[in-house]
Coordinates of C-alpha atoms in Angstrom, one line a residue:
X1 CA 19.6 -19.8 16.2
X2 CA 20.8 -16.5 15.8
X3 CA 20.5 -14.1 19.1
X4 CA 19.2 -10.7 18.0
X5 CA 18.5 -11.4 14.6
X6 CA 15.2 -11.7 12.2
X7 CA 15.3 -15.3 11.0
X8 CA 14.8 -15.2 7.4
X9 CA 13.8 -18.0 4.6
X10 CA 14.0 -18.3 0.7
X11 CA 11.8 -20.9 -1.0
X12 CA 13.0 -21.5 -4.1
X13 CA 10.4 -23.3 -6.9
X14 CA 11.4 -25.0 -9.7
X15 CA 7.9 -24.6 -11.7
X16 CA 9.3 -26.7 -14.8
X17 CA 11.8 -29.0 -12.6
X18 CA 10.8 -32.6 -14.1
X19 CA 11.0 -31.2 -17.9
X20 CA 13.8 -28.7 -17.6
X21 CA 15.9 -31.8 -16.5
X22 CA 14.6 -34.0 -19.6
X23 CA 15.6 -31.4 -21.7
X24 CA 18.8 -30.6 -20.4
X25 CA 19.4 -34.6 -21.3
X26 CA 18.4 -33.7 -25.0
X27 CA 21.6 -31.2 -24.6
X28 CA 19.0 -28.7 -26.3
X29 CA 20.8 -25.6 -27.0
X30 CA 18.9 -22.3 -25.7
X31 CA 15.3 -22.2 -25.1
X32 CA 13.6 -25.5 -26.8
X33 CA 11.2 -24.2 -29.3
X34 CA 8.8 -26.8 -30.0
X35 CA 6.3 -27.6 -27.1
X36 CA 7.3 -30.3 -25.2
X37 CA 5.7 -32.5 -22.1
X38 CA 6.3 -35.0 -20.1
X39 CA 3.7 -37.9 -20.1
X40 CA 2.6 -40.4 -17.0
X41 CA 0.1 -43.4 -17.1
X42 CA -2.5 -42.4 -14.5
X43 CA -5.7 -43.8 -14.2
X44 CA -5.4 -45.7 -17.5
X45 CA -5.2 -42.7 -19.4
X46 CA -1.8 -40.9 -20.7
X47 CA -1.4 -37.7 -18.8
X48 CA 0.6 -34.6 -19.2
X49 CA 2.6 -34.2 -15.9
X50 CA 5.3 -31.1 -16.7
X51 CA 5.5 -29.2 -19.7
X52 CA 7.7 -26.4 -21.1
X53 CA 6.6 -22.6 -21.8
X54 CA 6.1 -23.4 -25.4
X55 CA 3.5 -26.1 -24.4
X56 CA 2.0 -23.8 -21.6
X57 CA 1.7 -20.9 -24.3
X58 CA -0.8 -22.8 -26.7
X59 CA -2.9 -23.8 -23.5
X60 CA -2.0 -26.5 -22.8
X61 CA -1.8 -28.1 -18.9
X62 CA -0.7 -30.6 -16.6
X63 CA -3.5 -32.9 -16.0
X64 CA -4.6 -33.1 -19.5
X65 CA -5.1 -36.3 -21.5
X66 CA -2.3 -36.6 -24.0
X67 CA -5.1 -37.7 -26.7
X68 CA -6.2 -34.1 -26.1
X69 CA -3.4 -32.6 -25.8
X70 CA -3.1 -34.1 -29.6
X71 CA -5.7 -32.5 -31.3
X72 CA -4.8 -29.1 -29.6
X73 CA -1.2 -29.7 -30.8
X74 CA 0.0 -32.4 -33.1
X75 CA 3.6 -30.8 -32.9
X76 CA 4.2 -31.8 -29.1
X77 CA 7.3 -33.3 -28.4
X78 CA 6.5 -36.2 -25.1
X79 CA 8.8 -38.5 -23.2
X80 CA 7.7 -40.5 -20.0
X81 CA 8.0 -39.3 -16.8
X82 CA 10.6 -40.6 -14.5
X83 CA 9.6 -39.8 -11.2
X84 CA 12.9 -41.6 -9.4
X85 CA 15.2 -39.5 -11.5
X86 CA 13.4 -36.2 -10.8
X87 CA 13.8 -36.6 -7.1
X88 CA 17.6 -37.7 -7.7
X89 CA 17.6 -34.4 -9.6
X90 CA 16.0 -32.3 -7.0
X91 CA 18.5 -33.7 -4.4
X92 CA 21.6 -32.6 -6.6
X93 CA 20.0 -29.0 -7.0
X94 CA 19.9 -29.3 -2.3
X95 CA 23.6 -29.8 -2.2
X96 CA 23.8 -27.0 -5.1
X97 CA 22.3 -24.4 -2.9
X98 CA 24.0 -25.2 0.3
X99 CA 26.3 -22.6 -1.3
X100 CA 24.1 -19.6 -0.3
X101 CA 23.7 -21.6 3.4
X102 CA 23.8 -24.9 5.5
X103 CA 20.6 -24.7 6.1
X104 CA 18.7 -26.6 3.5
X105 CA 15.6 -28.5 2.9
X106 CA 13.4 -29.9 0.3
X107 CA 9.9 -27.9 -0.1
X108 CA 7.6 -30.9 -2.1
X109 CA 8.5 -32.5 -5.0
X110 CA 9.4 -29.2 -7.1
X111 CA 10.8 -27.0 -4.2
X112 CA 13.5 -25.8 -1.9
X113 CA 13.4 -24.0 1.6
X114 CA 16.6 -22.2 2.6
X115 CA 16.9 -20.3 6.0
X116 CA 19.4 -17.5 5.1
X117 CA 19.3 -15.7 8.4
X118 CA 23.0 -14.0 8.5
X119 CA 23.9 -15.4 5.5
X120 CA 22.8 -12.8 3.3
X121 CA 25.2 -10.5 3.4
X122 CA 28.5 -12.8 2.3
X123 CA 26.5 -12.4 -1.0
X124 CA 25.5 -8.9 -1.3
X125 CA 22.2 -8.3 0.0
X126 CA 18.5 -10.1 0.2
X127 CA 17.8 -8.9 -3.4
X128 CA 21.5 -9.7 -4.5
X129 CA 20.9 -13.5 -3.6
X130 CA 17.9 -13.6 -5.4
X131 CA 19.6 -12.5 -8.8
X132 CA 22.3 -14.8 -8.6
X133 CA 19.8 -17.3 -7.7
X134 CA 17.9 -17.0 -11.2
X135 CA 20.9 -16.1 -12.9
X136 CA 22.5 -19.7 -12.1
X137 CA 19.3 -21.4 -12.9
X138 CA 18.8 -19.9 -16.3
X139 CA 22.5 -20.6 -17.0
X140 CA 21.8 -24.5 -16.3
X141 CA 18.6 -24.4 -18.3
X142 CA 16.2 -24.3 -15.0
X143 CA 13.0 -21.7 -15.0
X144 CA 13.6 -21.0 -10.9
X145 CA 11.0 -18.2 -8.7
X146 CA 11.8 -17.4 -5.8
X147 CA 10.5 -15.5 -2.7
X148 CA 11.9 -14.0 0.6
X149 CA 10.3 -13.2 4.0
X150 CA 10.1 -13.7 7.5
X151 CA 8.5 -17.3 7.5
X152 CA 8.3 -20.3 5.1
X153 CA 4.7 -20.0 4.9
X154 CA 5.5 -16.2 3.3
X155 CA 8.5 -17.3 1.6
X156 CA 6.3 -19.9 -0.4
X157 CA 3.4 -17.7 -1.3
X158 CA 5.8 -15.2 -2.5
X159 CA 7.7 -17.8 -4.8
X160 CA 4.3 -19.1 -6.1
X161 CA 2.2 -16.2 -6.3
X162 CA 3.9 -13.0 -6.0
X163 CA 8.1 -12.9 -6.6
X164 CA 9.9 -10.6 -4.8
X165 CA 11.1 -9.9 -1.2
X166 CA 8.5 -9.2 1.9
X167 CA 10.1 -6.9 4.3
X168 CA 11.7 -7.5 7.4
X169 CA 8.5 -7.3 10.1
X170 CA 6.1 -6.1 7.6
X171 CA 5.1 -9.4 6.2
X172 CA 1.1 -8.7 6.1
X173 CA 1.8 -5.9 3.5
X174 CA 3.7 -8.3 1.4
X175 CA 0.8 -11.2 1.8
X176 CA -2.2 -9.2 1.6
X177 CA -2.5 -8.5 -1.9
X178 CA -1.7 -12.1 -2.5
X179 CA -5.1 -15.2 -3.5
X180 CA -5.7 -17.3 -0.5
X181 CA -4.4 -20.3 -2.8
X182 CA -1.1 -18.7 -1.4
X183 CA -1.2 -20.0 2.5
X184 CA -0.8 -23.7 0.8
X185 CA -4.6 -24.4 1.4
X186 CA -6.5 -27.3 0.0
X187 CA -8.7 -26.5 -3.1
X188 CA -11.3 -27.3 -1.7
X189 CA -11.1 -25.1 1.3
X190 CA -9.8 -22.3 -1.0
X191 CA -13.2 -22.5 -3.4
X192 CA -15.2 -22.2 0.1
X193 CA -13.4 -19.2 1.5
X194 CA -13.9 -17.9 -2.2
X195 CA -17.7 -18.4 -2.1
X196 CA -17.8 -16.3 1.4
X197 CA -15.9 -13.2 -0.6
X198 CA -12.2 -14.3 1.1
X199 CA -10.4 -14.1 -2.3
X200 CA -7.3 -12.2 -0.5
X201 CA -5.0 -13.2 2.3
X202 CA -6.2 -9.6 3.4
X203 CA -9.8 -10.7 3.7
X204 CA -9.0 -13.5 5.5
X205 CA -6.9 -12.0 8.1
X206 CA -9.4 -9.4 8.4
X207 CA -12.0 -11.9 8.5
X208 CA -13.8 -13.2 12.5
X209 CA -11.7 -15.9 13.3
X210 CA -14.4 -17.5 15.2
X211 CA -16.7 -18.0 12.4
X212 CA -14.1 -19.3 10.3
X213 CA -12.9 -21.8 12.7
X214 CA -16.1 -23.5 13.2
X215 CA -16.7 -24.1 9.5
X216 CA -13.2 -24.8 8.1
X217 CA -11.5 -25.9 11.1
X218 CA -8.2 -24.5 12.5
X219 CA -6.4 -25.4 9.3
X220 CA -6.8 -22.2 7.0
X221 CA -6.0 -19.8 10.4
X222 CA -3.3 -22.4 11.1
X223 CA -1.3 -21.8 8.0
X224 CA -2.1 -17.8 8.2
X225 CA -0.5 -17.8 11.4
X226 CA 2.6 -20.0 10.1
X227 CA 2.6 -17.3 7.2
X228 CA 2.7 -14.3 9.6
X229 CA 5.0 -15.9 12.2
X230 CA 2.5 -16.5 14.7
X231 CA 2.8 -20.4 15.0
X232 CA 6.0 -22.5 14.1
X233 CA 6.8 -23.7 10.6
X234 CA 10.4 -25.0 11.1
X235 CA 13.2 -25.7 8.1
X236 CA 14.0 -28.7 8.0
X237 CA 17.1 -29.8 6.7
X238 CA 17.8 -32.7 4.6
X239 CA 21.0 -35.1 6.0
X240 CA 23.4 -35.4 3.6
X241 CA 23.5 -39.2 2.9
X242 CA 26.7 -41.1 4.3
X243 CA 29.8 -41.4 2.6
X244 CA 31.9 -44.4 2.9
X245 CA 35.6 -43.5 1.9
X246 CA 39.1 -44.6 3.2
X247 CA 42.1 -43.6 2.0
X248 CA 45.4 -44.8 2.1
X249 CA 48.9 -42.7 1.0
X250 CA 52.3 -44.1 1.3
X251 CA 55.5 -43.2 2.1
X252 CA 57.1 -45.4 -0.7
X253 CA 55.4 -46.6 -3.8
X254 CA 54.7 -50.5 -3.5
X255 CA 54.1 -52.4 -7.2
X256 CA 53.6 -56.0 -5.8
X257 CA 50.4 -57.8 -5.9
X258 CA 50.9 -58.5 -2.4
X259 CA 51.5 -55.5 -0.6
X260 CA 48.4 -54.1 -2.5
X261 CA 46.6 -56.6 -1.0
X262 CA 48.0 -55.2 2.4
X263 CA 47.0 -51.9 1.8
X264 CA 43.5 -53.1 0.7
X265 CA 43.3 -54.9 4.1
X266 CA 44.0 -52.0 6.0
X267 CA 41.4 -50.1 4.2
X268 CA 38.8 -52.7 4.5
X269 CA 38.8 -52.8 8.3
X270 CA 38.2 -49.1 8.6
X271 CA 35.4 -49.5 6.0
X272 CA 33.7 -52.2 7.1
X273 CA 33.7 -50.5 11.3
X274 CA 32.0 -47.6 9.5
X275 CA 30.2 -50.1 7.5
X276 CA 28.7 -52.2 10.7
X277 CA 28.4 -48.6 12.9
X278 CA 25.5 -47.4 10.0
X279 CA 24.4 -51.3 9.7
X280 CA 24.9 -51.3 6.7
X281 CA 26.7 -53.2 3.7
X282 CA 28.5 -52.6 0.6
X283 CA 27.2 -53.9 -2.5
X284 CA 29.3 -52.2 -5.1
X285 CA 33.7 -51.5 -4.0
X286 CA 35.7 -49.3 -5.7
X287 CA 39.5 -49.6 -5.2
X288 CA 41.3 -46.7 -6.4
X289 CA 45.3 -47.1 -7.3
X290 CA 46.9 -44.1 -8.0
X291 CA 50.2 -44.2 -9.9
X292 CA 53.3 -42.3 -9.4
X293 CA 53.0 -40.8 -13.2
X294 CA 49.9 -39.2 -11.9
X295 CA 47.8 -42.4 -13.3
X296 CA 45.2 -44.2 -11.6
X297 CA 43.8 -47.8 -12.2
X298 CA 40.5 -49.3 -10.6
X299 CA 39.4 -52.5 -9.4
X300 CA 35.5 -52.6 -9.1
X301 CA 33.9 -55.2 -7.3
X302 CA 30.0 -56.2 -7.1
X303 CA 29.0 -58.0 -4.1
X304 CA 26.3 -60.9 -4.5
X305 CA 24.9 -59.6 -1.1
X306 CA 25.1 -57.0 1.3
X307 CA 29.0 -57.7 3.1
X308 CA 31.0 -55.8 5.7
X309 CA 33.1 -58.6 6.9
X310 CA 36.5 -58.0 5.7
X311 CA 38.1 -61.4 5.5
X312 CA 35.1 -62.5 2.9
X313 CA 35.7 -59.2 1.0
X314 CA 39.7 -59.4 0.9
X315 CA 40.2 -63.0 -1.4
X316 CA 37.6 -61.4 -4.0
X317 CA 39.9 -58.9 -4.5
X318 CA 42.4 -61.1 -5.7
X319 CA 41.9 -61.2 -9.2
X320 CA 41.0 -57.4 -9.9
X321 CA 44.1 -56.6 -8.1
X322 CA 46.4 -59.0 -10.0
X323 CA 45.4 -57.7 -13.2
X324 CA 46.7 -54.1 -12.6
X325 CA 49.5 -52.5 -14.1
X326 CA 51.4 -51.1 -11.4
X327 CA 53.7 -49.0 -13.8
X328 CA 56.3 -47.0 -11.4
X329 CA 54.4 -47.7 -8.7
X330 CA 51.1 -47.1 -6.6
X331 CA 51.3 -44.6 -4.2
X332 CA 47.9 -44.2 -3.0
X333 CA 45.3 -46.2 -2.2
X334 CA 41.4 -45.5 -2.3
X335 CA 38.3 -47.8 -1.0
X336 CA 34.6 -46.5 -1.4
X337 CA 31.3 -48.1 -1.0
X338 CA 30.2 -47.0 -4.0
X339 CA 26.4 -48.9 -3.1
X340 CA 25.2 -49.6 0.1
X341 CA 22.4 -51.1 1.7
X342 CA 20.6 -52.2 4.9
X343 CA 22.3 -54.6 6.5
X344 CA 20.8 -55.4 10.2
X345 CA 22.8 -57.0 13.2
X346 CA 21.9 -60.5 13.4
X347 CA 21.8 -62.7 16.8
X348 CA 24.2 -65.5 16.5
X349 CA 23.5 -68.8 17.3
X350 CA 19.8 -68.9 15.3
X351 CA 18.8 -71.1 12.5
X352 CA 21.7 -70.4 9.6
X353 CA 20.8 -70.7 5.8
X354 CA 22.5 -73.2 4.4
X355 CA 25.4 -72.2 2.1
X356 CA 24.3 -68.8 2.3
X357 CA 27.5 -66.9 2.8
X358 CA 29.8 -69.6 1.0
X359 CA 26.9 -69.6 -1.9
X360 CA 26.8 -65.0 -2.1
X361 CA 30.9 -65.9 -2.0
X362 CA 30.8 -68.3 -5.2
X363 CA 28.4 -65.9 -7.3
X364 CA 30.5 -62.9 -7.2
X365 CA 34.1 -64.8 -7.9
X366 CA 31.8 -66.2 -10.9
X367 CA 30.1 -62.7 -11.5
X368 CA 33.5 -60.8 -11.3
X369 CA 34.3 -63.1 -14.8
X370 CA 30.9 -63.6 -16.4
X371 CA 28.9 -60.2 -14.6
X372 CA 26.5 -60.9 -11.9
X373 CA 23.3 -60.1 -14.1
X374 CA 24.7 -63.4 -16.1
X375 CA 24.5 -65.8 -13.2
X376 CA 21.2 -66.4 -12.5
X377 CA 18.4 -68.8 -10.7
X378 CA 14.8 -69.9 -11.5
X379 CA 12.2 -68.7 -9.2
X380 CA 8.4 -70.4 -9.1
X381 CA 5.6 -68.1 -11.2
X382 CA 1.9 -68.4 -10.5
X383 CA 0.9 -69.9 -13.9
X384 CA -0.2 -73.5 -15.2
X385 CA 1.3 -72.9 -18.5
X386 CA 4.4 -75.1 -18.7
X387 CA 6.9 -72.8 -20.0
X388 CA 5.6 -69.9 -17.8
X389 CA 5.9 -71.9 -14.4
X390 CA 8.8 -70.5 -14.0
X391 CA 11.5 -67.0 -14.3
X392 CA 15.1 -66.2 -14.4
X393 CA 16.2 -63.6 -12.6
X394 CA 19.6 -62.7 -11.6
X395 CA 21.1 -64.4 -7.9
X396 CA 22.7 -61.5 -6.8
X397 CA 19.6 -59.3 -7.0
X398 CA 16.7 -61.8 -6.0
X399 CA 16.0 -64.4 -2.9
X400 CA 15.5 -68.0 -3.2
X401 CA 11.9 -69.1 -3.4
X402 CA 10.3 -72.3 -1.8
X403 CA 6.4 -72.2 -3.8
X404 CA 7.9 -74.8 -6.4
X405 CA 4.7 -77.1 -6.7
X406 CA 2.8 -78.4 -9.0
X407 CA -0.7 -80.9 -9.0
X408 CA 0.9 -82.9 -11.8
X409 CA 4.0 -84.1 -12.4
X410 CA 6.0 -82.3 -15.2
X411 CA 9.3 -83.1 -17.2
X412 CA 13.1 -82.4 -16.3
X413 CA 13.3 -81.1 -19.7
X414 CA 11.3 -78.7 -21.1
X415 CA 11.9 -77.7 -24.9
X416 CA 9.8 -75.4 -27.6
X417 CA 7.1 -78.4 -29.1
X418 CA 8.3 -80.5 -31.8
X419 CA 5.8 -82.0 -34.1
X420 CA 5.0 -86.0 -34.4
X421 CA 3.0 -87.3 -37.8
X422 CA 0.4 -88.8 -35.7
X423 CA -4.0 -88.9 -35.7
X424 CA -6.5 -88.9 -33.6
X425 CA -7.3 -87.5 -29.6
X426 CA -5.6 -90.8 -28.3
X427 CA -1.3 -91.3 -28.1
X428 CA -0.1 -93.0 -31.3
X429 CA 1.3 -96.4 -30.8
X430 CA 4.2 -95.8 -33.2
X431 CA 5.7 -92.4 -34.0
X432 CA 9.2 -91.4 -35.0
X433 CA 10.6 -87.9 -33.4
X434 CA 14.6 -86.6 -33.6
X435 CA 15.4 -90.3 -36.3
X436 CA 13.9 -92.3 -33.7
X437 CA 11.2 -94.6 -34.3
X438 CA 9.2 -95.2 -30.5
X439 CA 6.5 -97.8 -29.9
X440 CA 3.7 -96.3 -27.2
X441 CA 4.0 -98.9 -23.9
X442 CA 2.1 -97.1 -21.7
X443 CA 0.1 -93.5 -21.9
X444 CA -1.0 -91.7 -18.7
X445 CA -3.7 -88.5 -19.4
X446 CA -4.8 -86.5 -20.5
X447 CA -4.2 -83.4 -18.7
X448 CA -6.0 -80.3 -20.5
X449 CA -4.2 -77.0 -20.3
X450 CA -5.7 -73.9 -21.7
X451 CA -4.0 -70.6 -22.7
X452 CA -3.7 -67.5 -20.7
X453 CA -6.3 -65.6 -22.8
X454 CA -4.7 -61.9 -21.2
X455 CA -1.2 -63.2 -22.0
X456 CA -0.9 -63.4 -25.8
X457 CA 1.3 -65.9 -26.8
X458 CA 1.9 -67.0 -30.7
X459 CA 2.9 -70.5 -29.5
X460 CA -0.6 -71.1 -28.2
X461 CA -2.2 -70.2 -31.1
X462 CA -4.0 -73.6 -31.4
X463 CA -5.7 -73.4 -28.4
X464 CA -6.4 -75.7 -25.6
X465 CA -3.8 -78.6 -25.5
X466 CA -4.5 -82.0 -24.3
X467 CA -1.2 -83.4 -22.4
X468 CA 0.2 -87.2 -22.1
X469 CA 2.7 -88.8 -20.8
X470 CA 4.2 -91.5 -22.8
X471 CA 6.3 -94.4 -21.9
X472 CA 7.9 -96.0 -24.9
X473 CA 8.9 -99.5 -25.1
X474 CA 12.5 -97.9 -26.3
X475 CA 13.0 -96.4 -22.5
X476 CA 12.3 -92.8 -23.4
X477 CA 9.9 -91.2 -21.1
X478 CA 8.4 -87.7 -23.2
X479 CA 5.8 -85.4 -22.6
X480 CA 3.3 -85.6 -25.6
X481 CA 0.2 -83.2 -26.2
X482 CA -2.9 -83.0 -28.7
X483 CA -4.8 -79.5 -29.9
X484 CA -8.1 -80.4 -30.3
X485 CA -8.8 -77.3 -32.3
X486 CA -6.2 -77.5 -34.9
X487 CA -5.5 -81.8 -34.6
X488 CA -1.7 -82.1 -34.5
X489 CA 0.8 -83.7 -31.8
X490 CA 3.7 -82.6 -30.4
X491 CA 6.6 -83.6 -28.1
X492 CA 7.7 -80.9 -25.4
X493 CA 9.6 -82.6 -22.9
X494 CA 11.3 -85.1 -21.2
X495 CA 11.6 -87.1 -17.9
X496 CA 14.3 -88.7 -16.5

């Protein structure tokens, strides 16, 4: 990349990452005393995933059972892990430390890998870097090691087992003093080259290759190679994700509904060309209008569905738009895609859904008044238990399902059981439910139904349930069932 000069790579290692950033939530002032982890389910068993110095100090480790973890310290401080938000995290600390270069990429889940060749220099020196490196970190709360050499192989080992700067051609001297746990081998290859006396990166390099080869494979001469520079170990650099932003400044401030509208049409072309260029589609708008007084006012809109096609988009604007206080006037407009996602090209001319665009259409104008998480649909669910044979979940985040089916037939209306004086396994002939007194006419059953013993449920605390259906000489058709094990009827729905 750079004629004539030594290419040269930091790896930076956040050792604490996932619990410095839970503790810079807790806006904890200066170093958090008390020992504190961060605990993840695995293998059904509550484990300690990242913890602070305090923790570390007392012996604790990632790894241990928290019921352990316990008895060595009934002060610690836990809070669950939150893998998603660590990696979000991580990626805001890679456009952080583009400031020291372009050239930047993640290094695992706790890392980052910076090539700094003739970059250096615009920040006083290799060692100078380094120190404003750390400095930063501390200043935002974040325990950062980091190391400097030739490759990222040395770079790494440096950062995790030695600190400090190899120099420039001499990377062996730097390495050598360094565990073999330092060329990123497995463990279990690093207990075997233990067991032969190859504790050092030394001893390995001045190990027979031969030997080593044919009983651990090319992998641990592999990564001494990428250490020494031997064999490629490129940086790769992480793409900034795409940014989907339009703006609009006038000549004249405008302060009608209308010629917002205008604006906002303008702006959604543009958008949506990038949009259908990435295939991709908005699910979240933001509309931006700045005021002359310096002012702004925004117009959100949440999409039911993935959209790029501008004359759907421009009527749901309508009422956000309408309800903005123009003041002296707008004189700048702003349209981002605040939320995007996939949207493939589709062939035209195949099998359409039926109502599906007008239907996405009708739940946001309904969602921009009510929320979207507030209109929602039922969805089948595998269980024979009435009330649980089906779930609501919001339309504009789930797909219609077709698995409605059932052996039996069940009521339109379903309601929590309502209690009949009545005796006996067989349907009453005369019972009175809601003031009404009902003759039997005709009984169809019984269909047993019995609990979901892994899903507790107090309203099946009697047991097994014996269901009827009950045609009464009075035209009401209800859904009637028995519990053998505590006697009692009950009506808990209705057909039409």
């Amino acid at each position: 990349m750079f004629d004539g000069m030594r290419r040269r790579i930091v790896c930076m290692w956040f050792p604490r990452l996932a619990s410095d950033r839970a503790l810079r939530r807790r806006a904890v002032e200066g170093p958090f005393a008390l020992p504190f982890a961060l605990v993840q389910k695995q293998a059904s068993a509550d484990r300690l995933v990242c913890l602070n110095a305090a923790a570390e100090t007392l012996g604790l480790h990632r790894g241990m059972a928290l019921a352990d973890a316990r008895v060595y310290c009934p002060d610690l401080v836990t809070a669950p892990a939150d893998p998603p938000a660590e990696a979000r995290f991580l990626e805001t600390l890679r456009r952080w430390a583009t400031r020291y270069c372009p050239w930047v990429g993640r290094d695992g889940e706790d890392g980052l890998v910076l090539d700094v060749t003739g970059a250096t220099h615009l920040h006083g020196g290799e060692a100078a870097m380094l120190d404003d490196m750390r400095a930063r970190a501390a200043r935002a709360g974040l325990a950062l090691r980091a190391g400097l050499a030739d490759t990222r192989g040395a770079a790494w080992a440096l950062a995790h087992h030695g600190e400090g700067i190899a120099a420039p051609g001499d990377t062996l001297t730097a390495l050598g003093p360094l565990p073999v746990a330092a060329l990123r081998l497995p463990p279990d290859t690093v207990t075997g080259l233990q067991r032969l006396g190859l504790r050092l990166v030394a001893d390995l390099a001045a190990a027979p290759r031969a030997p080593l080869a044919r009983r651990f494979g090319r992998g641990p001469l592999a990564r001494l190679d990428q250490a020494l520079g031997q064999m490629p170990d490129p940086v790769t650099p992480q793409p900034d994700p795409p940014h989907y932003g339009i703006r609009l400044s006038l000549p004249e401030p405008i302060g009608l509904a209308r010629d917002v509208m205008a604006g906002t049409e303008r702006l959604l072309d543009r958008l949506c060309a990038r949009l259908q260029e990435d295939e991709a589609g908005a699910r979240i708008l933001l509309l931006t209008l700045r005021r002359v007084d310096g002012d702004s006012r925004q117009v959100e809109l949440r999409l039911a569905s993935p959209m790029r096609d501008p004359a759907r988009i421009l009527p749901l604007f309508t009422r956000g738009i309408e309800a903005v206080d123009a003041g002296f006037g707008i004189d700048q407009l702003r349209l981002e895609a605040a939320r995007t996602e996939p949207l493939p090209a589709q062939q035209l001319g195949g099998p359409v859904n039926a109502g599906g665009p007008a239907l996405d259409d009708l739940v946001t104008r309904i969602g921009t008044r009510i929320g979207l998480e507030n209109v929602l649909r039922y969805l089948p669910a595998d269980s024979h238990i009435p009330e649980r044979g089906f779930s609501a979940a919001a339309a504009a985040f789930s797909t219609p399902e077709s698995g409605w089916s059932s052996p039996r037939p069940r009521p339109l209306r379903l309601f929590p059981p309502e209690p009949i004086a009545a005796s006996g396994p067989h349907p009453p002939a005369h019972f009175r439910w809601r003031a009404m007194t009902l003759a039997t006419a005709r009984a169809t059953g019984p269909e047993r139904i019995a609990p979901e013993w892994w899903l507790p449920d107090e309203s099946w605390r009697h047991g097994t349930r014996d269901y009827w259906r009950i045609e009464t000489g009075q035209g009401r058709r209800l859904w009637l069932f028995h519990t053998p094990a505590a006697p009692g009827w009950f009506v808990q729905g209705e057909f039409p």
